PDB file of C-alpha atoms in Angstrom:
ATOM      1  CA  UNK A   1       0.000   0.000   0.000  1.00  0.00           C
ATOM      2  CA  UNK A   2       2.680   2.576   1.170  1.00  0.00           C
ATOM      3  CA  UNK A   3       4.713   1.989  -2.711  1.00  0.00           C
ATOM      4  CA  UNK A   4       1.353   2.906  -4.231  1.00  0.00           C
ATOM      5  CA  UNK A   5       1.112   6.162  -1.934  1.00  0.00           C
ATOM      6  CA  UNK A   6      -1.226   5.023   0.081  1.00  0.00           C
ATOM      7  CA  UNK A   7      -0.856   5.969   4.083  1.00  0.00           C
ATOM      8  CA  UNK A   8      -1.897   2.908   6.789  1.00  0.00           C
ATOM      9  CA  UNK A   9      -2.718   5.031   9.346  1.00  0.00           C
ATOM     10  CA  UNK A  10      -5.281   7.260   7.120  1.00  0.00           C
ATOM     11  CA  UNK A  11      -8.463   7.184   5.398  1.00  0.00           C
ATOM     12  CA  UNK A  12      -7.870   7.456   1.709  1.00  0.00           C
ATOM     13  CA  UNK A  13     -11.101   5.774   0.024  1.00  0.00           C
ATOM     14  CA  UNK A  14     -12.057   9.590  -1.467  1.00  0.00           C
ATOM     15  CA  UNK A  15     -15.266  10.774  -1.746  1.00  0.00           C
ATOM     16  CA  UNK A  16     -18.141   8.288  -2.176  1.00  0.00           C
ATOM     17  CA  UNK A  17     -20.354   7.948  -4.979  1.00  0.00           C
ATOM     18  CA  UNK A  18     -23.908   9.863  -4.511  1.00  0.00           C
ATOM     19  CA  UNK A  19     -27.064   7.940  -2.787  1.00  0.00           C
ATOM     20  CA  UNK A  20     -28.795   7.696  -6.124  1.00  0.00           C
ATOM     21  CA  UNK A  21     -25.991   6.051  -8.076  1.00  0.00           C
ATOM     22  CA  UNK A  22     -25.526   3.570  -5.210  1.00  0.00           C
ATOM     23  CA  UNK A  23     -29.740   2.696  -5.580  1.00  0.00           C
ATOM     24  CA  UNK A  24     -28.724   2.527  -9.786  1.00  0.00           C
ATOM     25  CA  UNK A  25     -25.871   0.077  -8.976  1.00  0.00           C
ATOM     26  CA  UNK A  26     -27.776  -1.937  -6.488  1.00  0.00           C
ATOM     27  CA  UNK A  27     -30.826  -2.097  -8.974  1.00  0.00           C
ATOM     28  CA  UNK A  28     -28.558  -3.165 -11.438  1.00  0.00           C
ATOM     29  CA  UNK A  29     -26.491  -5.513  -9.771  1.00  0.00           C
ATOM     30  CA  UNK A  30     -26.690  -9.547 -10.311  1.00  0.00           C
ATOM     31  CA  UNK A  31     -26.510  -9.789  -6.183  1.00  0.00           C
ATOM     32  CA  UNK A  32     -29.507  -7.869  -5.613  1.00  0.00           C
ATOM     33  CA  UNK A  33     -32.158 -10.706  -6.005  1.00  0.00           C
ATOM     34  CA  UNK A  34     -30.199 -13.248  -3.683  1.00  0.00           C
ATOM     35  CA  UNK A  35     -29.329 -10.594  -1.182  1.00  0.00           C
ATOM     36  CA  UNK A  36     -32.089 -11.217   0.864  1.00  0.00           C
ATOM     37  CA  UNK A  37     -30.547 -14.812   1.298  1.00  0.00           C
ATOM     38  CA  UNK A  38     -27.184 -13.495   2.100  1.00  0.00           C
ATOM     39  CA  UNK A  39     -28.407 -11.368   4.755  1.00  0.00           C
ATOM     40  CA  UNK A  40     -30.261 -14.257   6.078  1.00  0.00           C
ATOM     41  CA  UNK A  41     -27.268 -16.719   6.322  1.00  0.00           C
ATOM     42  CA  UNK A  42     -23.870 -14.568   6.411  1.00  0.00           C
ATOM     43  CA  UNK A  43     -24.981 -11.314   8.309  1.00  0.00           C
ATOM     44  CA  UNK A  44     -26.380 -13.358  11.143  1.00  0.00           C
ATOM     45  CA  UNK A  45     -22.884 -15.371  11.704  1.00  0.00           C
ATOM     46  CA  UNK A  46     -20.958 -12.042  10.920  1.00  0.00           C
ATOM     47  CA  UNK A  47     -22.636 -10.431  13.665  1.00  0.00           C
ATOM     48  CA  UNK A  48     -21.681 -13.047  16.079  1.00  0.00           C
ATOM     49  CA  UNK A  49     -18.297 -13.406  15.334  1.00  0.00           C
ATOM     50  CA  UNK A  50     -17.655  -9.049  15.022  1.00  0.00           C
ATOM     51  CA  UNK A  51     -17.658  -8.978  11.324  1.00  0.00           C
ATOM     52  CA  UNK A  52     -18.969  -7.388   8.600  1.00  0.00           C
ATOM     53  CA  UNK A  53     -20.808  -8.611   5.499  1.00  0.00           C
ATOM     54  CA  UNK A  54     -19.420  -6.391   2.404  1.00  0.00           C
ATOM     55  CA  UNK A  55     -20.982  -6.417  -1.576  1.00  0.00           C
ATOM     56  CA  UNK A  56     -19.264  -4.407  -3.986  1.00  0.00           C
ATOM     57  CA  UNK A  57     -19.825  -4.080  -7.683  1.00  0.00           C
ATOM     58  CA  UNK A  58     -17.318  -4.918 -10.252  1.00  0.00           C
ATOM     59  CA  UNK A  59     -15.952  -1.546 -10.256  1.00  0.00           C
ATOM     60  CA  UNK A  60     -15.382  -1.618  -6.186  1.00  0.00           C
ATOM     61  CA  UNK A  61     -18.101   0.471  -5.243  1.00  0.00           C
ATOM     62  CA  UNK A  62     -19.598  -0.743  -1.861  1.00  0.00           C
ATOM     63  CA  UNK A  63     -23.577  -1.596  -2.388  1.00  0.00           C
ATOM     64  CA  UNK A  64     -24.161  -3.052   0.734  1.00  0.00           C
ATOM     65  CA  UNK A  65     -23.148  -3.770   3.889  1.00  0.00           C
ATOM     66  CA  UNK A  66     -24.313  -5.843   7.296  1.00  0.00           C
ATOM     67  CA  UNK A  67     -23.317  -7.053  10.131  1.00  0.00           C
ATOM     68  CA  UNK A  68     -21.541  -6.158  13.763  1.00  0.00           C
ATOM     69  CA  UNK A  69     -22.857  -2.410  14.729  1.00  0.00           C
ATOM     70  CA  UNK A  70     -19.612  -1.831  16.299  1.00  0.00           C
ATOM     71  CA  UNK A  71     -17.240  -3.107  13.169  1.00  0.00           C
ATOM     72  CA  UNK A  72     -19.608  -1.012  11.103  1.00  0.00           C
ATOM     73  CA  UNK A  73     -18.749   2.289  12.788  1.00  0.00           C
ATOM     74  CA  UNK A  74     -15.085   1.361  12.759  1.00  0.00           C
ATOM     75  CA  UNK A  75     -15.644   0.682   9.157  1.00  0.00           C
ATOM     76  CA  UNK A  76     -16.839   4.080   9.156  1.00  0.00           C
ATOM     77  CA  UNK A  77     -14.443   5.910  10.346  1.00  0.00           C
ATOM     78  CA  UNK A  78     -11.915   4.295   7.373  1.00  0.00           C
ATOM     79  CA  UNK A  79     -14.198   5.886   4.845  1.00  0.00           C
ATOM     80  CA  UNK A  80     -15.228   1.690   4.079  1.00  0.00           C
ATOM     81  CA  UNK A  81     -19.076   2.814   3.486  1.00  0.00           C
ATOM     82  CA  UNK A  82     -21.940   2.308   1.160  1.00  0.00           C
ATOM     83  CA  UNK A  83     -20.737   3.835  -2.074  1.00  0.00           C
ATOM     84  CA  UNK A  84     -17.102   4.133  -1.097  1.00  0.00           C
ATOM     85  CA  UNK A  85     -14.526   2.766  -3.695  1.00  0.00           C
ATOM     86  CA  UNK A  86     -12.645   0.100  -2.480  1.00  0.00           C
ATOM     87  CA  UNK A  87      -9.784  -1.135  -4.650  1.00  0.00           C
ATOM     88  CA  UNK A  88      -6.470  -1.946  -4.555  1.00  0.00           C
ATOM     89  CA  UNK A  89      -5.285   1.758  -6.100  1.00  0.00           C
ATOM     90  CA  UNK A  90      -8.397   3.576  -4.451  1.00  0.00           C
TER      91      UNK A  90
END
């Protein structure tokens, strides 16, 4: 991370995408009809064990995410949030 200018110790995901392009890319994403069954059988055992459950679209862009309240808001804080771009060189 630090050879492709990225710091450890700070938030560098940038600016997320808006609320309405998030609702375009969740309408138009493959995931979106069998999310309900993820939710039902990962976000249950992520909760339990402090995790979070985390679906991007090809492009990186965070859709959804459930889980542990507390990871969440540590997620948060790293800029890791619904429409946040997370790739290797974001």
């Amino acid at each position: 991370m630090q050879a492709d200018g990225h710091d450890p110790d700070r938030a560098s995901a940038g600016d997320p995408v808006g609320v309405d392009d998030v609702e375009r890319r969740r309408r138009a994403s493959p995931l979106h009809g069998v999310l309900p069954g993820l939710r039902a059988s990962l976000a249950a055992v992520a909760d339990e064990a402090q995790h979070i459950m985390v679906v991007t679209d090809a492009d990186g862009v965070v859709l959804w995410r459930d889980g542990c309240n507390g990871v969440r808001h540590r997620a948060d804080v790293l800029g890791f949030t619904e429409g946040a771009t997370w790739t290797e060189t974001a």
